PDB file of C-alpha atoms in Angstrom:
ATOM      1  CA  UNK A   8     -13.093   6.383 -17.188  1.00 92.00           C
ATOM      2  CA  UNK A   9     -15.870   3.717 -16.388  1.00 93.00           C
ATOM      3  CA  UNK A  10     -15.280   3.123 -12.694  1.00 97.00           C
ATOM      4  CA  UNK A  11     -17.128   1.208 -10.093  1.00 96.00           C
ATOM      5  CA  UNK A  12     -16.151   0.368  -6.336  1.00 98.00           C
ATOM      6  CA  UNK A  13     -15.690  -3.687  -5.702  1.00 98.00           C
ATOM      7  CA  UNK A  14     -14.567  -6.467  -3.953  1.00 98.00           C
ATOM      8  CA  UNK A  15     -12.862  -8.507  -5.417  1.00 98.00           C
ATOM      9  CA  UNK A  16     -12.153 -12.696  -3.979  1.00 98.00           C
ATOM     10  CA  UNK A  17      -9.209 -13.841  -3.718  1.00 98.00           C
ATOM     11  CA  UNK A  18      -7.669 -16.522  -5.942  1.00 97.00           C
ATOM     12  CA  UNK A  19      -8.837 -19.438  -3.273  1.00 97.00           C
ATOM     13  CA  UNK A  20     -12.656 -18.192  -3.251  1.00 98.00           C
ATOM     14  CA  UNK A  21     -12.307 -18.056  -7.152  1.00 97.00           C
ATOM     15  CA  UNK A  22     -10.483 -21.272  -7.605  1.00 97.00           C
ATOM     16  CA  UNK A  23     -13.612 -22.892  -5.654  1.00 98.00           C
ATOM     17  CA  UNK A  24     -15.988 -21.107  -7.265  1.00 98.00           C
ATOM     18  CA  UNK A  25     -14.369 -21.963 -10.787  1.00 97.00           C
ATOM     19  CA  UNK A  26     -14.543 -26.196  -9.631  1.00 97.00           C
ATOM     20  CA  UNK A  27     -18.307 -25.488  -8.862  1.00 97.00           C
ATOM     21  CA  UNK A  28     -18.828 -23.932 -11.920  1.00 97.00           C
ATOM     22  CA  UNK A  29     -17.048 -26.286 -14.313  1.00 97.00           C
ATOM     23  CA  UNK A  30     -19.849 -28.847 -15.163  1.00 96.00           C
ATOM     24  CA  UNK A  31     -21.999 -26.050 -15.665  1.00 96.00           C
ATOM     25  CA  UNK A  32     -20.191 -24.498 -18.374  1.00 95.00           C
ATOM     26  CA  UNK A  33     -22.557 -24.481 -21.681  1.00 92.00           C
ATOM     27  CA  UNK A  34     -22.941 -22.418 -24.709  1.00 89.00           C
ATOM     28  CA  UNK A  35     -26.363 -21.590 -24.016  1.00 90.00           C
ATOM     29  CA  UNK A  36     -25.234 -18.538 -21.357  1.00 93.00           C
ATOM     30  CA  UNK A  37     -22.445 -16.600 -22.462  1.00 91.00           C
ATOM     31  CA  UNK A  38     -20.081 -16.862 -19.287  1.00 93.00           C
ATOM     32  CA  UNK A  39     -18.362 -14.236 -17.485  1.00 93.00           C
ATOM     33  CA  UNK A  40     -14.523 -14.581 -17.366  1.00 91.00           C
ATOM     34  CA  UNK A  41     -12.799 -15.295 -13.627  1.00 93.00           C
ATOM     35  CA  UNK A  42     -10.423 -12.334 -14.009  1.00 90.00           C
ATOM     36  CA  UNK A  43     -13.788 -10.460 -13.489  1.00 90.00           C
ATOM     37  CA  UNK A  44     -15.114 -11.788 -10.743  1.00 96.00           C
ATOM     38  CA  UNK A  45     -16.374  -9.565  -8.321  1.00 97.00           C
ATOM     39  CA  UNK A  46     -18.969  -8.040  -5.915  1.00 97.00           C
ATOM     40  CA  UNK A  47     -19.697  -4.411  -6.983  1.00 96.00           C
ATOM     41  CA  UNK A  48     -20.411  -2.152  -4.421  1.00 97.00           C
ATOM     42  CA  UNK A  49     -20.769   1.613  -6.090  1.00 96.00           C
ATOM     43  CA  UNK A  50     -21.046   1.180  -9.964  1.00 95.00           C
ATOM     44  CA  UNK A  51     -20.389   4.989 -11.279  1.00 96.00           C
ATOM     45  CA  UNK A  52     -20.503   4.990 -14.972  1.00 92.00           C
ATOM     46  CA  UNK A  53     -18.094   7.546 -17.210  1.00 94.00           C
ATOM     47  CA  UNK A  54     -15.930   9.842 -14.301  1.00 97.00           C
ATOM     48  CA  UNK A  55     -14.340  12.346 -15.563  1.00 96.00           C
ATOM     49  CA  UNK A  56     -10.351  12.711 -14.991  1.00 96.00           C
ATOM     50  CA  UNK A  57     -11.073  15.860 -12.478  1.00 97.00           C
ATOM     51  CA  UNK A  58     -13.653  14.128  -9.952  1.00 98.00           C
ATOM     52  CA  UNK A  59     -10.521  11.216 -10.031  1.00 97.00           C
ATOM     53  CA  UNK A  60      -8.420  12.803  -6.680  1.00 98.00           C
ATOM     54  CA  UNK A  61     -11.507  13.446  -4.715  1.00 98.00           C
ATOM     55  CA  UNK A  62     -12.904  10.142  -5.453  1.00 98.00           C
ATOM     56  CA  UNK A  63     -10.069   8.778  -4.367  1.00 98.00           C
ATOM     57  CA  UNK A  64      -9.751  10.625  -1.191  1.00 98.00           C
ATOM     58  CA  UNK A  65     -13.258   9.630  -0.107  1.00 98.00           C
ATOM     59  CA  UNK A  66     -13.240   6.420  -0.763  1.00 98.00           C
ATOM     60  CA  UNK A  67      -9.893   6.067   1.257  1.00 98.00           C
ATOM     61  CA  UNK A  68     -11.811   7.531   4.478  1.00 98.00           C
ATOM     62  CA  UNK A  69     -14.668   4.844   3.325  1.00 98.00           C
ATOM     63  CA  UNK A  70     -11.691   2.044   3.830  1.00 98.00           C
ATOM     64  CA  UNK A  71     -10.055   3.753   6.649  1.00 98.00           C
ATOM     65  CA  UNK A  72     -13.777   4.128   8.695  1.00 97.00           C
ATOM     66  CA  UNK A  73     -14.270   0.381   7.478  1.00 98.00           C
ATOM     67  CA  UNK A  74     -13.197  -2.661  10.157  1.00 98.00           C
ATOM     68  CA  UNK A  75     -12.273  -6.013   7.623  1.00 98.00           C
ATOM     69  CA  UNK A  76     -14.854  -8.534   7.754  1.00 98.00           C
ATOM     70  CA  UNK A  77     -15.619 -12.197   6.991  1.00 98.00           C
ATOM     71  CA  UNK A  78     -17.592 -12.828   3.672  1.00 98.00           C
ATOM     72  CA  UNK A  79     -17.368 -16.061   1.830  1.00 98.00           C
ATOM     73  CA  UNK A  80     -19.279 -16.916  -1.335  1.00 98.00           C
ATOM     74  CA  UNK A  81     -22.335 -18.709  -1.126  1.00 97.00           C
ATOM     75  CA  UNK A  82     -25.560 -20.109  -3.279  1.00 97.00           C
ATOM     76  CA  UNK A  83     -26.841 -18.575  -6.636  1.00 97.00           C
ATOM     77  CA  UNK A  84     -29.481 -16.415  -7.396  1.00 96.00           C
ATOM     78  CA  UNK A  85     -30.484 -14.570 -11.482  1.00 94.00           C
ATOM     79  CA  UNK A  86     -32.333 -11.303 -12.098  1.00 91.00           C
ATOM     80  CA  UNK A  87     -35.013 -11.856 -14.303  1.00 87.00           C
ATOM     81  CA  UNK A  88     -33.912 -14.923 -16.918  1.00 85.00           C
ATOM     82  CA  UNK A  89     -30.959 -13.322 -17.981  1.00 88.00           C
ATOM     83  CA  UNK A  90     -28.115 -13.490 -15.157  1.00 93.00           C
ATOM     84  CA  UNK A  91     -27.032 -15.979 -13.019  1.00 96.00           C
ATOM     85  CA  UNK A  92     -25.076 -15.058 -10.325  1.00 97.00           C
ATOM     86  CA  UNK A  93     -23.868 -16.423  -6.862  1.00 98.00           C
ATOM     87  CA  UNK A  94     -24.080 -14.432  -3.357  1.00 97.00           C
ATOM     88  CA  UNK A  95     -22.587 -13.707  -0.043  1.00 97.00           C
ATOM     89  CA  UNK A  96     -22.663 -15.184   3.111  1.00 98.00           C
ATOM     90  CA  UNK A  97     -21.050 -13.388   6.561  1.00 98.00           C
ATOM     91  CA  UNK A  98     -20.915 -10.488   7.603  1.00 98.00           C
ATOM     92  CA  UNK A  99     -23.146  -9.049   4.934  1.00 97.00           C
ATOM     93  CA  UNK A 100     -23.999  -6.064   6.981  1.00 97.00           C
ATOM     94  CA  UNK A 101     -20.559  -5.100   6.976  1.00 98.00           C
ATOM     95  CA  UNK A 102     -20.228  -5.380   2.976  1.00 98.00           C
ATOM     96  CA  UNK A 103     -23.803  -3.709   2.986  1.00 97.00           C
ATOM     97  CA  UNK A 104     -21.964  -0.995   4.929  1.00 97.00           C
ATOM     98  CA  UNK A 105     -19.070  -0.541   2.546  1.00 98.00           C
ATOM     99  CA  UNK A 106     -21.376  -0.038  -0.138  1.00 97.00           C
ATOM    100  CA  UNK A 107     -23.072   2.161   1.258  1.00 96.00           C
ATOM    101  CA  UNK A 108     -19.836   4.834   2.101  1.00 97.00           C
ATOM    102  CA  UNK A 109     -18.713   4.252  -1.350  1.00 97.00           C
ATOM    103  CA  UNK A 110     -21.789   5.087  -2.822  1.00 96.00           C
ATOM    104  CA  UNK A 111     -21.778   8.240  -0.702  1.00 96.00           C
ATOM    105  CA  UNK A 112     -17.991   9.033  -1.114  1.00 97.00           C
ATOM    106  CA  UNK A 113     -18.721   8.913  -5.457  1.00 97.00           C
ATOM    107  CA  UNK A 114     -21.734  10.865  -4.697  1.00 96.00           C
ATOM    108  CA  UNK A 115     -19.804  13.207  -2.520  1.00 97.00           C
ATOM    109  CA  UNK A 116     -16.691  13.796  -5.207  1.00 97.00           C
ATOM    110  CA  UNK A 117     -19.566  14.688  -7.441  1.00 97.00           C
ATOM    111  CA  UNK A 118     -20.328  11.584  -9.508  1.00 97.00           C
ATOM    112  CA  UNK A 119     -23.384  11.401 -10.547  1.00 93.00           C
ATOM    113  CA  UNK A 120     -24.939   8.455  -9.537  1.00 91.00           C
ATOM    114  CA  UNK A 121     -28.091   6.684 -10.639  1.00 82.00           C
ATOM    115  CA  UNK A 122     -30.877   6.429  -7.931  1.00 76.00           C
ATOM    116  CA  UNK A 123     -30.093   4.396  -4.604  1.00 72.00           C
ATOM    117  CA  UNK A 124     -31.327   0.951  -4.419  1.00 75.00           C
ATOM    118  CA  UNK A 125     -30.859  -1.657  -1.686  1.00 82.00           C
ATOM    119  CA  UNK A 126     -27.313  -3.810  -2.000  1.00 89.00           C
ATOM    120  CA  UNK A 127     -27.963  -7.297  -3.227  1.00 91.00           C
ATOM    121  CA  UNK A 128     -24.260  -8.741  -2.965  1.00 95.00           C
ATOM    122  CA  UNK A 129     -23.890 -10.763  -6.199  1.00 96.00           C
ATOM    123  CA  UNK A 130     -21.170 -12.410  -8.918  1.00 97.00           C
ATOM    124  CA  UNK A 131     -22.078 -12.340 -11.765  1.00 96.00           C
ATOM    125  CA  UNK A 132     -21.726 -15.851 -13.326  1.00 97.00           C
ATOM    126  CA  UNK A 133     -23.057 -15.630 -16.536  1.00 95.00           C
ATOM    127  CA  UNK A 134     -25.856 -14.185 -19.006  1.00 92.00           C
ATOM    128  CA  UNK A 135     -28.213 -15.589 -21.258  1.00 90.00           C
ATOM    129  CA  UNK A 136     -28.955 -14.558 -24.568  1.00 80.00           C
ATOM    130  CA  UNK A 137     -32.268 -14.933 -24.799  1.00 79.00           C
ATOM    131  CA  UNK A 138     -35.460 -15.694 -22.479  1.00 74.00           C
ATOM    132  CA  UNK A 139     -35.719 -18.919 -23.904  1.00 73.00           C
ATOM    133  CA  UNK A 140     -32.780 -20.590 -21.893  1.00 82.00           C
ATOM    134  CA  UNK A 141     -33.673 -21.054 -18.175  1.00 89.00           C
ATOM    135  CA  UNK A 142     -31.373 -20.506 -15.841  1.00 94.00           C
ATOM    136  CA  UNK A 143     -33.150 -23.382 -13.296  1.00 94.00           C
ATOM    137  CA  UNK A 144     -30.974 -25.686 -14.173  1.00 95.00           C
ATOM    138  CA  UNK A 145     -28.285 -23.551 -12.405  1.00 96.00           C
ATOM    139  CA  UNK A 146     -29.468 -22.350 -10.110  1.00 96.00           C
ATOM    140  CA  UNK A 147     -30.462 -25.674  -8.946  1.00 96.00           C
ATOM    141  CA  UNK A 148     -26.866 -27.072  -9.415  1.00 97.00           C
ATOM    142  CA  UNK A 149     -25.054 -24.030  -7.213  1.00 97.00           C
ATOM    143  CA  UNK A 150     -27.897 -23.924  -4.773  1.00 96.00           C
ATOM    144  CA  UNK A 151     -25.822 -25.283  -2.304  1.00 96.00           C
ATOM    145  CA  UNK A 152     -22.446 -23.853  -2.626  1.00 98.00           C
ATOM    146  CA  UNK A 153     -20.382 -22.806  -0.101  1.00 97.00           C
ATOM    147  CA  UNK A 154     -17.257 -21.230  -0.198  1.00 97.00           C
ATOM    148  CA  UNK A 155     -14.413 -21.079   2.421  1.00 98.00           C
ATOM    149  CA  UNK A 156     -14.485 -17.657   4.431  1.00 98.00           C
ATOM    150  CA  UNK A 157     -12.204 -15.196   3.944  1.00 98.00           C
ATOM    151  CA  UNK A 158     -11.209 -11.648   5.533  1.00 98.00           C
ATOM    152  CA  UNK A 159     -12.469  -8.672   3.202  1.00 98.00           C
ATOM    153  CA  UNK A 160      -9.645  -6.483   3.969  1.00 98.00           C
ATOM    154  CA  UNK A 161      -9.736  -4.432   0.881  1.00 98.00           C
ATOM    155  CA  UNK A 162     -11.762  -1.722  -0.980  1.00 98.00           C
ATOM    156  CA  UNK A 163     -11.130  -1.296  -4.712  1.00 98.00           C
ATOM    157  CA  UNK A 164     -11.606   0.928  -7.626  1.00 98.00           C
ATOM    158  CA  UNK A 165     -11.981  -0.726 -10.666  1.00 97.00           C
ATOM    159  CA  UNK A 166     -11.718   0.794 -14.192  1.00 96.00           C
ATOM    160  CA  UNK A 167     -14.358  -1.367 -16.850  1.00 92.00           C
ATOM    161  CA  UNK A 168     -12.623  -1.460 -20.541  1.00 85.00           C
ATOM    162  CA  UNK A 169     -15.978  -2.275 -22.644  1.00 73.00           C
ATOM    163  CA  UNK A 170     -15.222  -4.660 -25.585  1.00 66.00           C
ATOM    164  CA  UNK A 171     -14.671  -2.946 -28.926  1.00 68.00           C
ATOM    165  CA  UNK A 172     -13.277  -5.814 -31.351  1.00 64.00           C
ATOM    166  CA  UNK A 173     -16.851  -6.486 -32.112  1.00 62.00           C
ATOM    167  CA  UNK A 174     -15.960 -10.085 -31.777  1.00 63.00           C
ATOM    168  CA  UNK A 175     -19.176 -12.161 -30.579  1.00 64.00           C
ATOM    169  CA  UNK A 176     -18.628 -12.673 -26.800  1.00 62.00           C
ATOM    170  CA  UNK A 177     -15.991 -10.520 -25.901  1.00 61.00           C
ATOM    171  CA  UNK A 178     -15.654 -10.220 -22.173  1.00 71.00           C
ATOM    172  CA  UNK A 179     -14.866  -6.281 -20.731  1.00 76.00           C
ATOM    173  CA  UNK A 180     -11.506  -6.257 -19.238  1.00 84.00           C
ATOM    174  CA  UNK A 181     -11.069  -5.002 -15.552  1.00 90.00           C
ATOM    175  CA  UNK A 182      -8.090  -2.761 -14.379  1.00 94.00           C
ATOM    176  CA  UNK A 183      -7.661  -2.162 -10.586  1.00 96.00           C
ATOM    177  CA  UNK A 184      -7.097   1.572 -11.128  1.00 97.00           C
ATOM    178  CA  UNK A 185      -6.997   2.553  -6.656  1.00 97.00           C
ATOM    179  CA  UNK A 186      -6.991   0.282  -4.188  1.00 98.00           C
ATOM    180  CA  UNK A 187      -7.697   0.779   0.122  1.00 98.00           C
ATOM    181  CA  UNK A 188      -6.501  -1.206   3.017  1.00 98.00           C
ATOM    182  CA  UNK A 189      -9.845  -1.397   5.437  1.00 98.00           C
ATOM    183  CA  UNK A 190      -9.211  -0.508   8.710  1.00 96.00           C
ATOM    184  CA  UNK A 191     -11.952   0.206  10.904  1.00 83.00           C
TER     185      UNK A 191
END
């Protein structure tokens, strides 16, 4: 399975985002779809079925050592000139935090895990096709956004289905495969 650890908004922080959004929508970035809007904490690639039970375990103890936080969603930002994307604002050393023990608890369960970088909570928005569309534009118009806080009060495992149709634009499809109540 393709799994990665998340949080995911809830339907009021993606209902503003999705307002905010709206007059953006072009077909010069290919956009991500709302039912996969979220913050990725651990991405983990293929997992095989046996590492499954003690990936879950650990990442429960992640949730369980985790208090809930406030984290609302806030600005944009893009890597290079292909993705736009919009960030977090609250307690982002909490959400650093809960990266941080899931990366550990896939590591742990004996995922192998590409090399550790520093967090950058992000969306992902959208993607352009080529260099030649800048993303200014955007970033400009969501430079100011601010969403309504909410309480993070849940880690999740998510399973990525990667498109296969071969239709142009095909978004993956996201299945919330474990989920964890944080506690702290």
């Amino acid at each position: 399975m393709r799994l990665f650890a998340a949080v995911l908004p809830p339907d009021a922080a993606v209902a503003e985002l999705r307002e905010a959004v709206r007059p953006l929508r072009d077909d010069r970035l290919t956009w991500a779809a709302e039912a996969g809007w979220h913050f990725t904490l651990a991405f983990m690639g293929e997992v095989r079925d046996e590492l499954l039970p003690e990936l879950h375990a650990r990442l429960a103890r992640a949730a369980h050592r985790t208090a809930p936080f406030a984290l609302r969603l806030h600005g944009s930002g893009h890597f290079g000139e292909r993705a736009l994307w919009t960030g977090a604002a609250g307690d982002l050393a909490a959400l650093r935090m809960l990266a941080e023990r899931a990366d550990a608890a896939a590591r742990r369960a004996g995922v192998p895990m590409d090399q550790h970088r520093r967090y950058t909570p992000h969306l992902t928005l959208a993607r352009s096709r080529d260099t030649a569309t800048h993303l200014h534009p955007y970033l400009e118009a969501l430079a100011g956004f601010e969403g309504t806080p909410w309480q993070v009060g849940t880690l999740s495992l998510v399973r990525s289905h990667l498109p296969v149709s071969g239709v142009p634009r095909e978004q993956p499809r996201y299945e919330t495969v474990g989920s964890w109540p944080l506690e702290g």
